[in-house]
XYZ file of C-alpha atoms in Angstrom:
651
model
C 12.048 22.053 -49.886
C 15.754 21.355 -49.399
C 15.593 22.756 -45.862
C 12.623 20.514 -45.117
C 14.478 17.403 -46.279
C 17.578 18.480 -44.353
C 15.388 18.748 -41.262
C 14.016 15.275 -42.003
C 17.556 13.864 -42.219
C 18.314 15.389 -38.818
C 15.085 13.983 -37.357
C 15.932 10.498 -38.636
C 19.184 10.464 -36.668
C 17.735 12.214 -33.613
C 20.167 12.740 -30.753
C 22.521 9.854 -31.478
C 26.275 10.331 -31.265
C 27.662 7.356 -33.207
C 26.394 4.689 -35.599
C 27.732 1.164 -36.166
C 26.996 -0.387 -39.569
C 28.530 -2.351 -42.412
C 30.750 -0.334 -44.715
C 30.436 0.058 -48.464
C 32.987 1.240 -50.983
C 32.682 4.726 -52.359
C 30.241 4.784 -55.237
C 28.162 1.923 -53.858
C 24.427 2.181 -53.298
C 23.721 2.774 -49.603
C 20.357 1.029 -49.985
C 22.332 -2.194 -50.506
C 24.164 -1.936 -47.179
C 24.176 -5.437 -45.644
C 22.951 -6.233 -42.107
C 25.262 -7.760 -39.510
C 24.919 -10.333 -36.683
C 23.102 -9.121 -33.576
C 25.972 -10.402 -31.403
C 27.817 -7.195 -32.333
C 25.549 -5.400 -29.844
C 27.256 -7.196 -26.947
C 30.603 -5.716 -27.999
C 29.386 -2.162 -27.443
C 27.514 -2.097 -24.149
C 30.578 -2.010 -21.885
C 32.786 0.338 -23.923
C 33.943 3.217 -21.670
C 32.017 6.382 -22.517
C 28.980 4.586 -23.974
C 25.745 5.450 -22.150
C 23.218 3.572 -24.251
C 22.894 1.566 -27.458
C 19.869 1.128 -29.713
C 19.740 -1.558 -32.437
C 17.677 -0.902 -35.554
C 16.083 -3.392 -37.923
C 14.334 -2.032 -40.989
C 12.319 -3.497 -43.855
C 11.222 -1.906 -47.122
C 7.769 -2.380 -48.628
C 5.896 -3.136 -45.399
C 2.273 -2.507 -46.407
C -0.739 -2.813 -44.082
C -4.006 -3.767 -45.800
C -7.389 -2.223 -45.004
C -11.049 -2.544 -45.986
C -12.244 0.327 -48.180
C -15.743 1.831 -48.343
C -16.861 -0.830 -50.837
C -15.739 -3.645 -48.553
C -12.729 -4.537 -50.707
C -9.308 -5.373 -49.281
C -6.827 -2.685 -50.363
C -3.193 -1.872 -49.718
C -2.295 1.537 -48.348
C -0.395 3.685 -50.802
C 1.472 6.952 -51.190
C 0.559 8.944 -54.274
C 3.892 10.743 -54.124
C 5.856 7.487 -54.129
C 7.070 7.920 -50.538
C 8.573 4.781 -48.978
C 6.731 2.247 -46.841
C 8.920 1.191 -43.924
C 8.708 -1.245 -41.069
C 11.092 -1.055 -38.108
C 11.479 -1.840 -34.417
C 10.422 0.564 -31.650
C 10.641 -1.575 -28.526
C 12.339 0.488 -25.790
C 15.640 -0.908 -24.536
C 14.235 -1.455 -21.030
C 10.976 -2.953 -22.305
C 8.819 -0.419 -20.472
C 5.700 1.221 -21.876
C 6.115 4.985 -22.199
C 3.083 7.223 -21.820
C 1.314 9.289 -24.452
C 3.254 12.145 -26.147
C 6.453 10.714 -24.673
C 9.453 9.883 -26.805
C 9.186 6.168 -27.586
C 12.941 5.704 -27.468
C 16.111 7.628 -28.068
C 16.661 5.801 -31.318
C 13.285 6.043 -32.985
C 12.257 9.736 -32.886
C 8.659 8.558 -32.510
C 6.072 9.983 -30.132
C 2.984 8.040 -29.119
C -0.310 9.792 -29.814
C -2.681 6.994 -28.816
C -2.562 3.452 -27.465
C 0.701 1.747 -26.573
C 3.808 0.240 -28.082
C 3.666 -3.179 -29.766
C 4.971 -6.044 -27.682
C 6.136 -9.536 -28.531
C 3.478 -12.252 -28.734
C 4.671 -15.379 -30.518
C 6.840 -15.865 -33.563
C 5.086 -14.564 -36.670
C 7.037 -17.108 -38.691
C 4.001 -19.217 -37.798
C 1.190 -17.933 -40.065
C -1.344 -18.647 -37.312
C 0.256 -16.124 -34.934
C -1.408 -12.733 -34.511
C 1.217 -10.130 -33.670
C 1.032 -6.492 -32.637
C 1.986 -3.353 -34.523
C 1.593 0.423 -34.471
C 1.273 2.967 -37.273
C 2.250 6.547 -37.870
C -0.653 8.817 -37.028
C -1.185 10.209 -40.542
C -1.413 6.778 -42.181
C -3.876 5.595 -39.539
C -6.064 8.675 -40.063
C -5.898 8.648 -43.865
C -6.956 5.011 -44.220
C -9.225 4.620 -41.213
C -7.159 2.207 -39.119
C -8.592 1.697 -35.629
C -6.756 0.607 -32.502
C -7.820 -2.853 -31.370
C -8.682 -4.110 -34.858
C -6.774 -6.894 -36.609
C -5.179 -6.181 -39.995
C -3.118 -8.037 -42.569
C 0.384 -6.638 -43.087
C 2.358 -7.534 -46.198
C 6.132 -7.616 -45.675
C 9.226 -9.244 -47.205
C 8.634 -12.192 -44.863
C 5.064 -12.717 -46.090
C 1.533 -11.686 -45.142
C 0.715 -11.897 -41.431
C -2.070 -10.832 -39.064
C -1.426 -8.024 -36.568
C -3.510 -6.142 -34.016
C -3.107 -2.356 -34.155
C -2.179 -1.283 -30.617
C -1.054 2.335 -31.049
C -0.304 5.341 -33.250
C 2.649 7.722 -33.165
C 4.030 10.886 -34.726
C 7.484 10.999 -36.264
C 9.897 13.767 -35.329
C 7.531 15.857 -33.186
C 4.931 15.140 -30.467
C 2.332 17.380 -32.116
C 2.727 16.749 -35.862
C 3.798 14.002 -38.231
C 7.027 14.926 -40.063
C 7.333 11.777 -42.150
C 6.803 13.438 -45.575
C 3.962 11.075 -46.438
C 5.885 7.852 -45.748
C 4.027 4.902 -44.209
C 5.659 3.761 -40.965
C 4.746 0.375 -39.473
C 6.191 -0.250 -36.015
C 6.943 -3.616 -34.387
C 8.952 -5.127 -31.575
C 12.522 -6.094 -32.361
C 12.120 -9.853 -32.889
C 8.986 -9.449 -34.985
C 10.731 -6.878 -37.182
C 13.605 -9.284 -37.760
C 11.139 -12.001 -38.791
C 9.055 -9.928 -41.220
C 12.230 -8.431 -42.737
C 13.895 -11.841 -43.243
C 16.688 -10.665 -40.923
C 16.431 -13.057 -37.985
C 19.509 -12.595 -35.808
C 20.592 -9.498 -37.750
C 20.660 -5.717 -37.275
C 20.911 -2.955 -39.867
C 22.448 -0.350 -37.562
C 23.273 0.255 -33.929
C 22.903 3.794 -32.605
C 25.238 4.754 -29.769
C 24.711 7.464 -27.143
C 27.757 8.698 -25.263
C 28.106 9.806 -21.681
C 28.312 13.526 -21.061
C 31.917 14.604 -21.419
C 33.012 11.398 -23.157
C 35.853 11.679 -25.674
C 34.137 10.913 -28.989
C 37.320 10.183 -30.943
C 38.731 7.888 -28.257
C 35.438 6.029 -27.906
C 35.196 5.584 -31.674
C 38.716 4.162 -31.709
C 37.890 1.588 -29.038
C 34.665 0.593 -30.786
C 36.409 0.196 -34.150
C 39.082 -2.028 -32.570
C 36.394 -4.338 -31.201
C 34.567 -4.399 -34.530
C 37.742 -5.282 -36.448
C 38.573 -8.063 -33.996
C 35.057 -9.508 -34.259
C 35.257 -9.408 -38.064
C 38.563 -11.310 -38.061
C 37.126 -13.935 -35.698
C 34.049 -14.377 -37.887
C 36.184 -14.907 -40.975
C 38.255 -17.479 -39.137
C 35.097 -19.380 -38.164
C 33.760 -19.059 -41.719
C 36.913 -20.617 -43.145
C 36.308 -23.758 -41.066
C 32.740 -24.321 -42.266
C 31.721 -26.712 -45.060
C 31.937 -25.268 -48.555
C 28.169 -24.993 -49.050
C 27.821 -22.992 -45.821
C 30.763 -20.797 -46.808
C 28.977 -19.968 -50.064
C 25.788 -19.065 -48.191
C 27.657 -16.803 -45.759
C 30.278 -15.468 -48.183
C 28.598 -12.064 -48.478
C 28.936 -11.499 -44.725
C 32.538 -12.643 -44.822
C 33.384 -9.876 -47.293
C 31.844 -7.043 -45.267
C 33.560 -4.676 -42.882
C 31.985 -3.038 -39.834
C 32.500 0.660 -39.227
C 31.571 3.285 -36.677
C 30.736 6.800 -37.901
C 29.533 9.988 -36.276
C 25.942 11.183 -36.404
C 27.094 14.137 -38.501
C 28.422 11.733 -41.156
C 25.146 9.825 -41.281
C 23.080 13.022 -41.455
C 25.261 14.337 -44.288
C 24.793 11.071 -46.210
C 21.014 11.171 -45.758
C 20.943 14.796 -46.858
C 23.014 13.875 -49.909
C 20.514 11.137 -50.808
C 17.636 13.594 -50.496
C 19.582 16.213 -52.458
C 19.723 13.888 -55.466
C 15.931 14.111 -55.638
C 15.907 17.847 -54.907
C 18.556 18.472 -57.578
C 16.261 16.989 -60.225
C 13.481 19.405 -59.279
C 15.976 22.275 -59.054
C 17.392 21.481 -62.497
C 13.922 21.448 -64.059
C 12.971 24.734 -62.396
C 16.342 26.265 -63.341
C 15.838 25.241 -66.969
C 12.435 26.927 -67.007
C 13.949 30.016 -65.360
C 16.713 30.262 -67.977
C 14.188 29.869 -70.779
C 11.980 32.541 -69.210
C 14.932 34.953 -68.953
C 15.967 34.344 -72.581
C 12.417 34.816 -73.868
C 12.029 37.916 -71.715
C 15.269 39.341 -73.105
C 13.911 39.130 -76.657
C 10.649 40.765 -75.620
C 12.405 43.513 -73.616
C 14.775 44.286 -76.472
C 11.896 44.494 -78.920
C 9.822 46.612 -76.549
C 12.639 49.107 -75.980
C 13.226 49.350 -79.731
C 9.543 50.101 -80.332
C 9.245 52.574 -77.446
C 12.409 54.446 -78.369
C 11.311 54.521 -81.989
C 8.125 56.259 -80.853
C 10.111 58.746 -78.741
C 12.589 59.852 -81.395
C 11.261 63.441 -81.525
C 11.306 63.665 -77.729
C 14.905 62.458 -77.555
C 15.888 64.694 -80.480
C 14.415 67.682 -78.634
C 16.652 66.873 -75.670
C 19.600 66.819 -78.068
C 18.514 70.228 -79.388
C 18.471 71.564 -75.814
C 22.100 70.523 -75.326
C 22.022 66.889 -74.199
C 24.806 64.750 -75.632
C 24.297 61.376 -77.257
C 26.026 59.736 -74.282
C 23.584 61.388 -71.876
C 20.588 60.235 -73.922
C 22.001 56.700 -73.961
C 22.508 56.798 -70.186
C 18.930 57.943 -69.648
C 17.637 54.943 -71.606
C 19.846 52.602 -69.578
C 18.625 54.214 -66.348
C 15.041 53.610 -67.447
C 15.960 49.964 -68.043
C 17.449 49.711 -64.538
C 14.318 51.213 -62.953
C 12.087 48.860 -64.925
C 14.326 45.932 -63.946
C 14.145 46.831 -60.238
C 10.345 47.092 -60.296
C 10.011 43.879 -62.314
C 12.389 42.061 -59.950
C 10.358 43.105 -56.910
C 7.152 41.924 -58.557
C 8.891 38.720 -59.648
C 10.078 37.955 -56.119
C 6.541 38.322 -54.787
C 5.146 36.185 -57.602
C 7.893 33.604 -57.054
C 7.090 33.347 -53.365
C 3.402 32.832 -54.169
C 4.277 30.164 -56.752
C 6.539 28.447 -54.196
C 3.640 28.380 -51.770
C 1.493 26.834 -54.494
C 4.213 24.238 -55.234
C 4.368 23.265 -51.555
C 0.587 22.885 -51.561
C 0.809 20.624 -54.627
C 3.551 18.475 -53.053
C 1.534 18.083 -49.867
C -1.557 17.048 -51.795
C 0.201 14.486 -53.998
C 1.435 12.584 -50.979
C 4.536 14.251 -49.549
C 2.764 14.963 -46.294
C 3.015 18.195 -44.343
C 6.371 19.761 -45.190
C 8.030 21.084 -42.033
C 9.530 24.546 -42.006
C 8.691 27.657 -43.986
C 9.712 28.822 -47.448
C 13.103 30.515 -46.995
C 13.746 33.919 -48.574
C 17.463 34.430 -48.043
C 19.465 37.554 -48.908
C 21.374 35.562 -51.535
C 18.057 34.654 -53.203
C 17.063 38.319 -53.390
C 20.551 39.279 -54.615
C 20.582 36.598 -57.329
C 17.086 37.548 -58.509
C 18.060 41.218 -58.590
C 21.237 40.583 -60.560
C 19.446 38.390 -63.101
C 16.354 40.603 -63.390
C 18.088 43.965 -63.590
C 20.997 42.542 -65.583
C 18.770 40.921 -68.214
C 16.729 44.109 -68.585
C 19.835 46.284 -68.865
C 21.559 44.001 -71.368
C 18.398 43.863 -73.483
C 18.298 47.672 -73.570
C 21.953 48.175 -74.532
C 21.286 47.816 -78.270
C 18.472 50.403 -78.400
C 20.414 52.734 -76.066
C 23.402 52.735 -78.432
C 21.181 53.552 -81.401
C 19.713 56.678 -79.742
C 23.190 58.260 -79.777
C 22.789 58.715 -83.535
C 19.609 60.796 -83.261
C 20.430 64.284 -84.660
C 18.921 67.388 -82.997
C 17.183 68.410 -86.258
C 15.066 65.235 -86.046
C 12.840 67.106 -83.582
C 11.566 69.202 -86.510
C 10.342 66.202 -88.547
C 7.160 64.175 -88.130
C 8.282 61.012 -89.933
C 11.638 60.524 -88.247
C 12.563 57.092 -86.909
C 15.651 55.199 -85.799
C 17.945 54.364 -88.667
C 18.171 50.576 -89.001
C 21.600 48.996 -89.064
C 22.832 47.294 -92.205
C 21.878 43.699 -92.952
C 25.128 42.579 -94.540
C 27.081 41.894 -91.361
C 24.024 40.287 -89.747
C 23.575 37.929 -92.691
C 27.259 36.935 -92.686
C 27.339 36.251 -88.940
C 23.949 34.521 -89.009
C 24.981 32.230 -91.859
C 28.224 31.274 -90.107
C 26.482 30.560 -86.798
C 23.687 28.564 -88.469
C 26.164 26.450 -90.458
C 28.224 25.808 -87.323
C 25.086 24.717 -85.470
C 23.992 22.396 -88.265
C 27.491 20.907 -88.404
C 27.519 20.276 -84.650
C 24.087 18.632 -84.851
C 25.228 16.405 -87.706
C 28.395 15.437 -85.831
C 26.458 14.593 -82.679
C 24.050 12.355 -84.580
C 26.503 10.581 -86.909
C 29.956 10.399 -85.279
C 30.785 7.869 -82.542
C 31.395 10.032 -79.472
C 31.050 9.719 -75.712
C 27.647 10.430 -74.189
C 28.820 13.752 -72.773
C 30.307 14.771 -76.136
C 27.111 13.804 -77.993
C 24.929 15.805 -75.609
C 27.302 18.770 -75.834
C 27.365 18.659 -79.638
C 23.593 18.322 -79.987
C 22.791 20.907 -77.311
C 25.351 23.417 -78.538
C 24.411 22.777 -82.149
C 20.714 23.321 -81.457
C 21.466 26.595 -79.658
C 23.772 27.806 -82.444
C 21.254 26.815 -85.124
C 18.519 28.738 -83.334
C 20.703 31.849 -83.009
C 21.606 31.583 -86.688
C 17.962 31.337 -87.693
C 17.174 34.331 -85.482
C 19.919 36.424 -87.100
C 18.825 35.421 -90.613
C 15.086 35.724 -90.051
C 14.801 39.462 -90.943
C 16.009 38.608 -94.448
C 13.012 36.339 -95.063
C 10.421 38.193 -92.994
C 8.952 40.170 -95.909
C 8.330 37.228 -98.295
C 7.143 34.984 -95.446
C 4.746 37.658 -94.185
C 3.454 38.130 -97.731
C 2.775 34.418 -98.208
C 1.288 33.793 -94.767
C -0.719 37.000 -94.938
C -2.422 36.085 -98.217
C -5.311 34.055 -96.679
C -5.663 36.631 -93.908
C -6.038 39.412 -96.474
C -8.647 37.383 -98.322
C -10.722 36.784 -95.200
C -10.309 40.039 -93.294
C -9.540 42.318 -96.257
C -8.433 45.764 -94.994
C -7.507 44.664 -91.404
C -5.666 41.696 -92.872
C -3.740 43.899 -95.291
C -2.824 46.320 -92.512
C -1.548 43.413 -90.401
C 0.515 42.046 -93.292
C 1.981 45.445 -94.142
C 2.824 46.036 -90.470
C 4.768 42.763 -90.317
C 6.586 43.515 -93.602
C 7.417 47.130 -92.753
C 9.837 46.359 -89.888
C 11.394 42.920 -90.470
C 13.761 43.220 -87.492
C 10.910 44.002 -85.134
C 8.826 41.150 -86.529
C 11.745 38.721 -86.223
C 12.445 39.766 -82.626
C 8.764 39.441 -81.708
C 8.533 36.019 -83.320
C 11.715 34.825 -81.568
C 9.922 34.387 -78.244
C 7.198 32.358 -79.945
C 9.863 30.381 -81.795
C 11.502 29.386 -78.511
C 8.171 28.270 -77.070
C 7.272 26.222 -80.146
C 10.769 24.726 -80.227
C 10.424 23.585 -76.616
C 6.977 22.109 -77.241
C 8.283 20.300 -80.324
C 11.347 19.099 -78.415
C 9.235 17.727 -75.569
C 6.836 16.016 -77.973
C 9.570 14.483 -80.132
C 11.739 13.341 -77.207
C 8.821 11.881 -75.238
C 7.455 10.047 -78.280
C 10.945 8.822 -79.169
C 11.611 7.533 -75.652
C 8.179 5.911 -75.527
C 8.626 4.264 -78.926
C 12.128 3.059 -78.023
C 10.941 1.681 -74.685
C 7.959 -0.108 -76.241
C 10.147 -1.480 -79.015
C 12.661 -2.776 -76.470
C 9.897 -4.406 -74.444
C 8.362 -5.936 -77.549
C 11.691 -7.421 -78.620
C 13.033 -8.549 -75.247
C 10.014 -9.392 -73.069
C 7.917 -12.500 -73.592
C 5.912 -12.213 -70.345
C 2.370 -10.837 -70.323
C 2.109 -9.502 -66.767
C 4.485 -8.152 -64.120
C 4.020 -7.923 -60.350
C 6.131 -5.333 -58.517
C 5.878 -3.092 -55.426
C 4.426 0.378 -55.874
C 7.124 2.303 -54.016
C 9.763 4.863 -54.961
C 12.500 2.287 -54.225
C 12.520 -0.104 -57.199
C 14.767 -2.489 -55.255
C 12.309 -2.942 -52.375
C 10.927 -6.276 -53.553
C 8.097 -8.218 -51.942
C 7.675 -11.449 -50.005
C 8.941 -14.747 -51.395
C 5.595 -16.222 -50.333
C 3.819 -14.239 -53.045
C 6.279 -15.509 -55.633
C 5.668 -19.075 -54.485
C 1.897 -18.551 -54.593
C 2.107 -17.313 -58.181
C 4.268 -20.269 -59.172
C 1.817 -22.642 -57.474
C -0.970 -20.981 -59.432
C 0.878 -21.817 -62.638
C 1.190 -25.443 -61.506
C -2.431 -25.751 -60.367
C -4.096 -23.811 -63.200
C -1.877 -24.064 -66.296
C -4.773 -22.924 -68.473
C -4.756 -19.597 -66.579
C -1.031 -19.099 -65.925
C 1.431 -20.899 -68.157
C 4.568 -19.924 -66.254
C 5.647 -17.622 -63.409
C 9.243 -16.571 -62.756
C 10.512 -14.659 -59.730
C 13.239 -12.049 -60.114
C 15.253 -9.846 -57.764
C 17.487 -7.035 -58.860
C 19.696 -4.418 -57.327
C 21.462 -1.329 -58.668
C 25.176 -1.264 -57.977
C 24.760 -4.229 -55.652
C 27.948 -6.077 -56.610
C 31.505 -5.100 -57.402
C 33.249 -6.770 -60.334
C 36.665 -5.732 -61.541
C 36.666 -2.660 -59.309
C 33.376 -1.258 -60.649
C 29.863 -1.481 -59.232
C 27.421 -3.404 -61.427
C 23.675 -3.989 -61.408
C 22.661 -7.547 -60.572
C 19.547 -9.541 -61.507
C 18.706 -12.832 -59.794
C 16.329 -15.052 -61.784
C 15.426 -18.673 -62.469
C 17.675 -19.247 -65.440
C 15.997 -22.541 -66.414
C 12.793 -20.756 -67.447
C 14.286 -17.364 -68.256
C 13.830 -17.858 -72.010
C 10.077 -18.303 -71.497
C 9.803 -14.796 -70.043
C 12.588 -12.779 -71.636
C 14.449 -12.794 -74.926
C 17.915 -12.001 -73.651
C 19.663 -12.991 -76.907
C 22.434 -15.184 -75.518
C 25.456 -14.638 -77.764
C 27.736 -17.283 -76.316
C 27.006 -20.142 -73.941
C 23.554 -21.024 -72.606
C 21.368 -19.925 -69.717
C 19.968 -23.421 -69.208
C 23.208 -24.952 -67.953
C 24.286 -22.170 -65.623
C 23.462 -23.998 -62.377
C 23.268 -22.406 -58.934
C 26.686 -20.757 -59.250
C 26.273 -19.679 -62.862
C 26.293 -16.112 -64.081
C 25.228 -14.396 -67.291
C 27.194 -11.229 -68.084
C 26.178 -8.545 -70.579
C 28.391 -8.433 -73.640
C 29.766 -4.936 -72.907
C 31.174 -5.552 -69.385
C 32.235 -9.051 -70.470
C 34.362 -7.499 -73.186
C 35.723 -4.839 -70.836
C 36.718 -7.476 -68.274
C 38.005 -9.974 -70.851
C 35.592 -12.695 -69.731
C 34.777 -15.830 -71.715
C 32.351 -18.701 -71.111
C 33.653 -20.886 -68.297
C 35.792 -18.205 -66.633
C 35.406 -17.707 -62.860
C 34.153 -14.224 -61.965
C 35.239 -12.810 -58.559
C 32.334 -10.824 -57.088
C 32.225 -8.589 -54.015
C 28.735 -8.205 -52.565
């Protein structure tokens, strides 16, 4: 999966050499990268060594609408939460490339049918019918037909477009878009639907063969810095209200980076998602290994206990205790090797099943094959054989004590170790675990310290219970076995006696079940706790009845301001149906205050109290005005802010 996303990151950048964009400070959210004036393009075309430039304009949450089988108007969707993009694909020379031909150097799109969209009239006029194209998979999945007119919802509003073509992303023969919906427009139309008229998000640069990349980057950066200084000088001469409107652009810097840098950043963004899946799978793997270790240890103890006479006979024939112990360890190694081989095969089959599930929940066809690297085989072998060997060490040490004369007895068995030391160690570990749990839940600590205390305490408490469990196995088995003996009589009594006869074996067998039940209980308690906390927070802080938001994996995508206006008009026209409607916009890490990135929410403060109970501690939201700001009590205290203080903000 990681290789597939790495391949996607490479496909996104294509064959570009350099990228011009606005810079962000380290730690900022790259989704919040600001666009820049399109005049920057003119600075790059005549730089020595530059062969071609390709400007890119992109919009989130661009959603074509279609008519379903019941005749209802529906929005296309991605069950896996993949993004829905709109961007420009007009070739630099304006020509129309043929089928299965690369649309442009910058787009990595290949036409499969029809043609590229061209400019009609400005779609800022709702009466204009524009042109657009779709990725081939989206068109096939939702039945879009070339030549038909469809409504497309975008940040700039809902507009009518004629579908003029379909294309594959990344490859002429297959769509490698991972289930994303790609809507394609000409450059000016993309700027209009994205609310970025006169702006670009990026400019891709292609160098001449043999051009000095470092020297070319230096010349480009000099021109960008000069243009930025000139813009700030012009901004300083504008009226104050215009300076406020353009202040965000005045604070930005332009930068030029290599394609390798951009690819690495995209791969890092994808890796954040992959790391979540990897962490979950790793947690399950660790749990499986721990549970298996208990079962293996118990199995070896039982098997060796049944082979005491056989091992004693070997001692009688001259084998030493060390040799007997080595033979048991060798058996464990052989079993571990066989189990590892079977596990690798089963793991590969499960990986294939996981890929199938991801494809069917909306990820699209995942490019590439499932990699089986030597390091994967080595790691699996070390863990599999190592866990088996470690689990067999205890039983292998006990066989050293088998005397040769044991071969002459029928009732011989392994001598159990004393319980005293086990009880002392188990009590100490259990008390330490309980103490750590209590400290994590009662003492004011950092988040990391709390998680460490609770996690370590839970693990120590479990190990303590496991060590102490043989001491209570007999009475517990007697009590729990009472109803079984009453119902099943002789079989029930045999089962109870079997559990009471070997308390260590019973405790070890029950340990695996204990882990499973503990995990189920943990999941149930945590999920219910989070749900209850979330619902309680909503109940206390939210006054609104309904929310409208885009159904995409990017929670910052937003939707058109037209829809917000329509909902507010509905409240004005039908107050009996809608009492009040408030529009909001928010971004994660979108502003920098006091050197740290902060989340920002834009809302209509005059009616905020009608929709949310924000519990204003000091000041009032009603008198904030257009330049007002409400700050949460925690960062306000950290920054030493009071009501009326100016707050410098970097966007």
